[in-house]
C-alpha positions as a LaTeX table, in Angstrom:
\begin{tabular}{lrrr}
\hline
Residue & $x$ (\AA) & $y$ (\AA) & $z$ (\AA) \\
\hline
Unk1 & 3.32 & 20.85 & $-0.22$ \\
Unk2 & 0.66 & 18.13 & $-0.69$ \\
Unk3 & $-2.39$ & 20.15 & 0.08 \\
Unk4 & $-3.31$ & 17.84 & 2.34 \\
Unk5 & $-1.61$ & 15.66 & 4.72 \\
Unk6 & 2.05 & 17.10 & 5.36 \\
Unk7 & 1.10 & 20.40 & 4.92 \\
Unk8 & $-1.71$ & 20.42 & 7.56 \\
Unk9 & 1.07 & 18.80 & 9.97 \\
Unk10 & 3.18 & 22.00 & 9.09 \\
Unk11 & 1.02 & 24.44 & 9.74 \\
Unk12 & 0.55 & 23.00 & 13.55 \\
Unk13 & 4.64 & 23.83 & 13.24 \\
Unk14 & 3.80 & 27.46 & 11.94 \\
Unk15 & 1.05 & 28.10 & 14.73 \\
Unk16 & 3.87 & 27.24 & 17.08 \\
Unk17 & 6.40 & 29.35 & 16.22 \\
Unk18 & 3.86 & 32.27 & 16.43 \\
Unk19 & 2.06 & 31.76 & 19.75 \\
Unk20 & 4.54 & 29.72 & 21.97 \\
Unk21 & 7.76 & 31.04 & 20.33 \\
Unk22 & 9.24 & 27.73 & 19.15 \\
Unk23 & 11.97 & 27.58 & 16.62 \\
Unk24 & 11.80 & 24.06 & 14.23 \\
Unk25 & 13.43 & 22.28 & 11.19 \\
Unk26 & 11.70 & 20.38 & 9.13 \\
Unk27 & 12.45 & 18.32 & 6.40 \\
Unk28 & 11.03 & 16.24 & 3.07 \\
Unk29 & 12.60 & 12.64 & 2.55 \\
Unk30 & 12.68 & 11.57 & $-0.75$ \\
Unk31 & 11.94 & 8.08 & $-0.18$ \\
Unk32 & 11.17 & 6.07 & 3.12 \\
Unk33 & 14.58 & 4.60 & 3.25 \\
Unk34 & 16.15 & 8.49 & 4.49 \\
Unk35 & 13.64 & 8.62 & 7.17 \\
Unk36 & 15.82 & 7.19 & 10.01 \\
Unk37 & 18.67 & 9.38 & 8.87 \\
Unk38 & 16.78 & 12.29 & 9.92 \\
Unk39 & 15.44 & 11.84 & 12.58 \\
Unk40 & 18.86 & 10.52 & 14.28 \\
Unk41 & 20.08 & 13.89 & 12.97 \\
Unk42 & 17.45 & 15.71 & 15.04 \\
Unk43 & 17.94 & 14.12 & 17.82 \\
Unk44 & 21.97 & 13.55 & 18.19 \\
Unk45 & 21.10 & 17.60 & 17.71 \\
Unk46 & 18.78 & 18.12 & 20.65 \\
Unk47 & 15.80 & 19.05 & 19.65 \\
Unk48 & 13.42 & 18.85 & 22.48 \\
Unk49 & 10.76 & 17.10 & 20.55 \\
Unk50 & 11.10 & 15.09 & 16.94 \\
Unk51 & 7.62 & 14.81 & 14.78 \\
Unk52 & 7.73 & 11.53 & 12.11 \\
Unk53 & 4.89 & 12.65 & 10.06 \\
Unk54 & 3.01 & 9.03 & 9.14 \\
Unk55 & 2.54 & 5.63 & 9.76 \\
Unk56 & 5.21 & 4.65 & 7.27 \\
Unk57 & 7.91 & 6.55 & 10.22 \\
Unk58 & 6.61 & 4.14 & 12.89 \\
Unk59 & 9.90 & 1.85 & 12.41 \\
Unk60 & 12.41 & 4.26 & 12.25 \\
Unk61 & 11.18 & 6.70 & 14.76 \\
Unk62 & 11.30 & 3.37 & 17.63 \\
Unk63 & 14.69 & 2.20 & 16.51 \\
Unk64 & 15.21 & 5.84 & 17.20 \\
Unk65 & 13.98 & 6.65 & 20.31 \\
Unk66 & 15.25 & 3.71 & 21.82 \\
Unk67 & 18.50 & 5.11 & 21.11 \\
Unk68 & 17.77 & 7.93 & 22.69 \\
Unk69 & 15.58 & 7.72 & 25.57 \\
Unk70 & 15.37 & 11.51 & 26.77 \\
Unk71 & 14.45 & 13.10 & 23.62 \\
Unk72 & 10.63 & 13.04 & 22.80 \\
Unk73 & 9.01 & 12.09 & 19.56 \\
Unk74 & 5.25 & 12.25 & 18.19 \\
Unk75 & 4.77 & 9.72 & 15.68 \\
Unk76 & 1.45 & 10.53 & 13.30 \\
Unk77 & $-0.96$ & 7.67 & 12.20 \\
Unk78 & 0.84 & 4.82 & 14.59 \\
Unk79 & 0.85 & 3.16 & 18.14 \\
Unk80 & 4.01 & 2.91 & 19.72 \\
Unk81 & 4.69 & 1.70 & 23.53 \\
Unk82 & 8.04 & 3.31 & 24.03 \\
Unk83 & 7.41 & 5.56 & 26.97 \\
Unk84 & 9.31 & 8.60 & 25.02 \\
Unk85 & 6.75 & 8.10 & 21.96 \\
Unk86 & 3.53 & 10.03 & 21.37 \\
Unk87 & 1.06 & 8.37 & 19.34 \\
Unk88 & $-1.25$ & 10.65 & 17.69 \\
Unk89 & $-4.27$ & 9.24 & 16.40 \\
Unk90 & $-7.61$ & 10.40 & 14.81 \\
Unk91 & $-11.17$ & 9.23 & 14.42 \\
Unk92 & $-11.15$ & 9.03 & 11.05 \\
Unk93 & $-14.30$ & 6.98 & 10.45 \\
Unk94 & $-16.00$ & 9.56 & 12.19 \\
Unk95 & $-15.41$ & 12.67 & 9.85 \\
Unk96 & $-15.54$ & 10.27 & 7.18 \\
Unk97 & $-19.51$ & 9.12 & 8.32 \\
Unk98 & $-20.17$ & 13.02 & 7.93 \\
Unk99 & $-19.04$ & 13.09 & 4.28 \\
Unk100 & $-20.44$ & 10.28 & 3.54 \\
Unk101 & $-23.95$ & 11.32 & 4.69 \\
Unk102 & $-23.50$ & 14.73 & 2.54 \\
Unk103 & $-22.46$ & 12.32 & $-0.32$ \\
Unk104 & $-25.60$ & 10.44 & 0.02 \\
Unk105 & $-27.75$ & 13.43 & 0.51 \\
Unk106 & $-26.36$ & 15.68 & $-2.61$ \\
Unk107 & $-26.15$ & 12.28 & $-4.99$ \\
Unk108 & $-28.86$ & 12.21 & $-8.07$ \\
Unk109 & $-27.92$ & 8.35 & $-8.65$ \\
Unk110 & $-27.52$ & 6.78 & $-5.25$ \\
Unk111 & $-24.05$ & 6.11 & $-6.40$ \\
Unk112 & $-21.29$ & 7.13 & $-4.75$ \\
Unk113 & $-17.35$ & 6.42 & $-4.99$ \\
Unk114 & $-14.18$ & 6.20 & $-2.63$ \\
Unk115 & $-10.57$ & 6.20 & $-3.59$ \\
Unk116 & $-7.74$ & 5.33 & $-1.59$ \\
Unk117 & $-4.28$ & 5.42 & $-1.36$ \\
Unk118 & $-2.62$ & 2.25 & 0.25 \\
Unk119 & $-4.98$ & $-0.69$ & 0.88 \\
Unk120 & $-4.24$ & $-0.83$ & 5.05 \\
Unk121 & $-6.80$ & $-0.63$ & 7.73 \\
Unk122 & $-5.91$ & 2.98 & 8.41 \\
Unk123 & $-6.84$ & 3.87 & 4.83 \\
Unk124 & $-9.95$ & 1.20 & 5.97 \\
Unk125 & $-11.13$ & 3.52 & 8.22 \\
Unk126 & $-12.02$ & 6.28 & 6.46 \\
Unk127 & $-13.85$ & 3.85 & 3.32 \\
Unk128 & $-16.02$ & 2.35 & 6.37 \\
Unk129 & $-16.54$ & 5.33 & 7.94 \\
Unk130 & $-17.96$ & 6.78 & 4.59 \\
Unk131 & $-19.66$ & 4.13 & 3.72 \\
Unk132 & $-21.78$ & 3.74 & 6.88 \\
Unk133 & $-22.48$ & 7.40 & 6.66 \\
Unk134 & $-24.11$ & 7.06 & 3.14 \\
Unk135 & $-26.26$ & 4.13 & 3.85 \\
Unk136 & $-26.83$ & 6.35 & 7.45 \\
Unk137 & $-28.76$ & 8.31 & 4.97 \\
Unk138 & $-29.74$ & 6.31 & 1.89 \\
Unk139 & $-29.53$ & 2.39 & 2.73 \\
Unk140 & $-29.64$ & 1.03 & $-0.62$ \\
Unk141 & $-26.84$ & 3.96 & $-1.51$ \\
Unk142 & $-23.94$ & 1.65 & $-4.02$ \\
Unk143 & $-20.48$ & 3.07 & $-2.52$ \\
Unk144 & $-17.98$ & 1.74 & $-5.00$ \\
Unk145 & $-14.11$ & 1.60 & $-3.74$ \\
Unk146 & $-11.10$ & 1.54 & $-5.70$ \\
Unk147 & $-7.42$ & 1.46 & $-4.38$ \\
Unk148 & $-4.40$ & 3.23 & $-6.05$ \\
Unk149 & $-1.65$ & 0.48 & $-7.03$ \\
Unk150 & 1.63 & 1.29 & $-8.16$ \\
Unk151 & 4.73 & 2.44 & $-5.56$ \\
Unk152 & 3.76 & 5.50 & $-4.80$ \\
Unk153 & $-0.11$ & 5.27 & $-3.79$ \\
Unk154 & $-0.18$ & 8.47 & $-2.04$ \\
Unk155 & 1.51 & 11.05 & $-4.27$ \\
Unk156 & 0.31 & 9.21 & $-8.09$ \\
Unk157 & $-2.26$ & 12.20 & $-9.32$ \\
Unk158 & $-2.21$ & 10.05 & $-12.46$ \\
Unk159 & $-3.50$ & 6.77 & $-10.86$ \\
Unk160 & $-5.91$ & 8.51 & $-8.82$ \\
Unk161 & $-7.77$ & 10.19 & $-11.96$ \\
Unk162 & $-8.24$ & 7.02 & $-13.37$ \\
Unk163 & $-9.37$ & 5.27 & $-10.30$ \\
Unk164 & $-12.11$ & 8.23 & $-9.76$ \\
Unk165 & $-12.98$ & 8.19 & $-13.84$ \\
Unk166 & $-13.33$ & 4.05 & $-13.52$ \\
Unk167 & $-15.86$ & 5.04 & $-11.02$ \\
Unk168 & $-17.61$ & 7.94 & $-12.20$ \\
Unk169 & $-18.24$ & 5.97 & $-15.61$ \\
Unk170 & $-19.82$ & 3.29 & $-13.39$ \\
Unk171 & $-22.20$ & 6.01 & $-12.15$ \\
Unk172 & $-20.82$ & 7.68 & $-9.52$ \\
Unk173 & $-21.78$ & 11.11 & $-8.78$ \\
Unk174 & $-19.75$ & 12.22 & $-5.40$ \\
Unk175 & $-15.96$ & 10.75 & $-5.41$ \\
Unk176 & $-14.53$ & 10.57 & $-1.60$ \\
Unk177 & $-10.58$ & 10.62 & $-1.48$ \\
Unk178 & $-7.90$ & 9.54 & 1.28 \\
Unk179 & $-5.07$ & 9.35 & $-0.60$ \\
Unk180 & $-2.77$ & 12.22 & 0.26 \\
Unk181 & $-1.69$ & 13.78 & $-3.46$ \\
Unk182 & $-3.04$ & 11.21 & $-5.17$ \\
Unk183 & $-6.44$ & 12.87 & $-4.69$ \\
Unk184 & $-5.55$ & 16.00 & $-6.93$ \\
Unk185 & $-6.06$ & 13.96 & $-9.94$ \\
Unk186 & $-9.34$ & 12.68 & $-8.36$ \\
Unk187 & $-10.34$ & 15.98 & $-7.65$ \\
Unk188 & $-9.34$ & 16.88 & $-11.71$ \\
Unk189 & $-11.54$ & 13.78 & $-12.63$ \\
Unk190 & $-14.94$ & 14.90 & $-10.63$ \\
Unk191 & $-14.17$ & 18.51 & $-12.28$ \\
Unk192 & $-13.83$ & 17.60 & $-16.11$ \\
Unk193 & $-16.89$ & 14.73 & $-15.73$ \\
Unk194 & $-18.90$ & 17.78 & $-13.46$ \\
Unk195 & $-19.57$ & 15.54 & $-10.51$ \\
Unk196 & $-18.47$ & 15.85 & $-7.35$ \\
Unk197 & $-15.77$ & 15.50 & $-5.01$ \\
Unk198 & $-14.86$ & 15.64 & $-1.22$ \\
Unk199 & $-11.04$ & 16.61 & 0.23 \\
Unk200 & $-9.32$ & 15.18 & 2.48 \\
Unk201 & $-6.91$ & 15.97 & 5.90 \\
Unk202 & $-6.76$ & 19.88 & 4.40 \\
Unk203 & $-9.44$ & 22.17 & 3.60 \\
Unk204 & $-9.11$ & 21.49 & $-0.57$ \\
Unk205 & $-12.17$ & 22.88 & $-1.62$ \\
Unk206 & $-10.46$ & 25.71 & $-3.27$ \\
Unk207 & $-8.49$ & 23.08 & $-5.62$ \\
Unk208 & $-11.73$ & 23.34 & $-7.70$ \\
Unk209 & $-14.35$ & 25.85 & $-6.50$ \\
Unk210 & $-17.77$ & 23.99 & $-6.48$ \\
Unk211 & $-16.69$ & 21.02 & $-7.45$ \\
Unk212 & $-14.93$ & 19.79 & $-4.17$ \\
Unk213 & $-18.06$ & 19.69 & $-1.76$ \\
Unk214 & $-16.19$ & 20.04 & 1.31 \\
Unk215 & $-13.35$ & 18.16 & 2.69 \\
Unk216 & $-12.61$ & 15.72 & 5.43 \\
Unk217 & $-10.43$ & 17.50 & 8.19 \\
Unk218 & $-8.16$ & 15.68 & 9.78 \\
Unk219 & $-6.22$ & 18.44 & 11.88 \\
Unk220 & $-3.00$ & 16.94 & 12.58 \\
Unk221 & $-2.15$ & 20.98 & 12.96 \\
Unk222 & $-4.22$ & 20.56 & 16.57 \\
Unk223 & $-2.24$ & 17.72 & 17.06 \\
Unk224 & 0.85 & 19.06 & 16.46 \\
Unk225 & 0.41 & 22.34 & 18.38 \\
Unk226 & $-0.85$ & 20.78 & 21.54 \\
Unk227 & 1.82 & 18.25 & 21.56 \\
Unk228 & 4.79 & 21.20 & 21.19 \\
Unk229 & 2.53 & 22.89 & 23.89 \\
Unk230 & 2.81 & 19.81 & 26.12 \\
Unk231 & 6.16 & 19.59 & 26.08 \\
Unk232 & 6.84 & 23.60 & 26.60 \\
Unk233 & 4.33 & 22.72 & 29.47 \\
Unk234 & 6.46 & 19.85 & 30.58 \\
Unk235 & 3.08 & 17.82 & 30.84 \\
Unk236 & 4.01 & 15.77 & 27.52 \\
Unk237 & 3.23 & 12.15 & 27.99 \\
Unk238 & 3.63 & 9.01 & 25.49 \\
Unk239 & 1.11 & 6.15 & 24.61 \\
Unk240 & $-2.04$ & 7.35 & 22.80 \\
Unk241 & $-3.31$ & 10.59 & 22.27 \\
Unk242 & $-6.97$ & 10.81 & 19.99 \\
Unk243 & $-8.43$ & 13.65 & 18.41 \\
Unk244 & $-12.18$ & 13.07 & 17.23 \\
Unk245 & $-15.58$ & 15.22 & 16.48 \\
Unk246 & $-15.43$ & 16.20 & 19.69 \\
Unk247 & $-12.37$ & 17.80 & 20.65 \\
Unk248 & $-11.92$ & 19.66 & 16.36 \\
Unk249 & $-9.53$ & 16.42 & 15.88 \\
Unk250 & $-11.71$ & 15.27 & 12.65 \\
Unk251 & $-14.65$ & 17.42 & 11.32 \\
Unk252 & $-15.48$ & 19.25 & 7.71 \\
Unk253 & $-15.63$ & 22.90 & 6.27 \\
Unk254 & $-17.24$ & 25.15 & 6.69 \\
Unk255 & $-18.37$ & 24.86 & 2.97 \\
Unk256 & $-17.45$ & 28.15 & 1.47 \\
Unk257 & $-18.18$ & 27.29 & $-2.08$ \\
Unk258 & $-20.80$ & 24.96 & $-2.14$ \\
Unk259 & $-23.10$ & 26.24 & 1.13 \\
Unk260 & $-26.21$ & 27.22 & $-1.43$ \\
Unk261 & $-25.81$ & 24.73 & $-3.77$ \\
Unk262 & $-25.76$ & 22.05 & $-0.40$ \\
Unk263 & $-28.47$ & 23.84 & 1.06 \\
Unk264 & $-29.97$ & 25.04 & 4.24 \\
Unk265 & $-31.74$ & 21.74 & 5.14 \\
Unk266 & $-28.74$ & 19.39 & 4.08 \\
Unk267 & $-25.95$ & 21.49 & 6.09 \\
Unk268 & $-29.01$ & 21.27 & 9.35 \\
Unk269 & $-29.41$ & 17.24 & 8.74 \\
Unk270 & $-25.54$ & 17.30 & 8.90 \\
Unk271 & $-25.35$ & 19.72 & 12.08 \\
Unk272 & $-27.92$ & 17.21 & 13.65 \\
Unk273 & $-25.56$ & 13.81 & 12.73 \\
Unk274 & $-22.47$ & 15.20 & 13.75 \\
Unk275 & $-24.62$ & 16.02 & 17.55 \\
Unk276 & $-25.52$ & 12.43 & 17.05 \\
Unk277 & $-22.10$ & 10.78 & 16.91 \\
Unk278 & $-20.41$ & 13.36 & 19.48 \\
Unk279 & $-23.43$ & 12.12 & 22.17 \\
Unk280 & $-22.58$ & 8.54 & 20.93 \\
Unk281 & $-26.23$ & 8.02 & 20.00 \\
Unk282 & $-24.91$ & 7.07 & 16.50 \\
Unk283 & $-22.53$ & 4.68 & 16.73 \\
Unk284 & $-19.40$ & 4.84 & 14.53 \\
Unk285 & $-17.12$ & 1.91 & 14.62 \\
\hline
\end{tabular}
């Protein structure tokens, strides 16, 4: 597993099996060049719905379903019009204005960092969103951003330490992640330099107790689930599905190693912004 992306994705699988009685395969490409393979296999099988786990599917899965028109897919992270194609998509920037206001509120320097996987606006959304949410807080707050290079920006541990010590030595105290298992090694970084860091798409505060504030949730398992559940309920539509503050689609943790060190007053401030956005009195865009 990743401890992050994929495996939140599988455990919407998991939750499946055990309440609606599903069976499922799944599978790990090693590269994006099988992806197509399998998910033609799946479907020349029957399978009465095929999940491509990422925007880096989104090719594949409509050469795919366009091939075969009565099979369903749910493709993660992209927007596809085929009517047999369900996009599931997440507010991001909104979870991502939470952690950066706890960023901002737990930072000594008024420094804060960001490190991302692949330089693409969907990666975008979670630096803005962060960023907003710190100067939400502090408005002169520095957010400094660095992006993971190389060909593998989402599973390079090695990269992302670097990234997060480049940015710690430049005074950053909190260290935000979206970059899949790239952010292990950021997470390694904020421990051995005894700063923080925030997860992201899985809870990962136990990859270093107290040092990982809380995480960013993106639950692609509630995606998951109520998409098998759609189809099971034969109510499964394409076109876009999004999952936000409001409906558990993006939100945080509930902070069960850092709750006293955060602080009573910091986790009500937090309670009070999240209100905020889910009202739409703050905007998040």
């Amino acid at each position: 597993g990743d401890e992050s992306f994929n495996d939140s994705a599988f455990r919407g699988l998991e939750m499946a099996q055990k309440d609606l009685g599903i069976e499922f395969k799944y599978v790990e490409p090693a590269s994006p060049s099988e992806d197509e393979g399998y998910l033609r296999e799946y479907a020349e099988a029957g399978y009465d719905l095929v999940i491509a786990t990422g925007f880096l599917m989104k090719d594949a899965t409509e050469k795919v379903a366009k091939d075969f028109p009565d099979v369903k897919f749910a493709l993660i992270d992209e927007v596809s019009a085929l009517p047999n194609v369900a996009s599931l998509l997440f507010a991001e920037d909104q979870g991502s204005f939470l952690v950066g206001a706890l960023a901002a509120m737990m930072s000594k320097t008024g420094n804060v960092g960001f490190v991302g996987g692949m330089e693409i606006p969907l990666i975008q959304k979670f630096q803005k969103g962060y960023e907003m949410g710190a100067k939400y807080v502090n408005k002169d707050a520095k957010v400094g951003v660095l992006y993971t290079s190389g060909s593998n920006p989402f599973n390079d541990p090695v990269r992302g330490k670097e990234n997060a010590l480049s940015l710690i030595k430049q005074g950053a105290d909190v260290v935000y992640h979206a970059a899949g298992g790239t952010g292990v090694g950021v997470i390694e970084a904020a421990k051995e330099s005894k700063v923080f860091a925030i997860g992201v798409d899985s809870n990962q505060d136990g990859l270093a107790q107290g040092t990982v504030l809380t995480s960013m949730l993106k639950n692609v398992d509630t995606a998951v689930y109520q998409t098998i559940k759609d189809v099971q309920a034969g109510t499964f539509k394409g076109g876009e599905h999004r999952f936000g503050l409001v409906d558990n689609g993006v939100g945080i943790t509930d902070l069960q190693y850092t709750k006293d060190v955060i602080g009573a007053e910091k986790i009500a401030k937090l309670e009070e912004i999240k209100k905020g956005i889910v009202e739409g009195k703050i905007s998040v865009k």
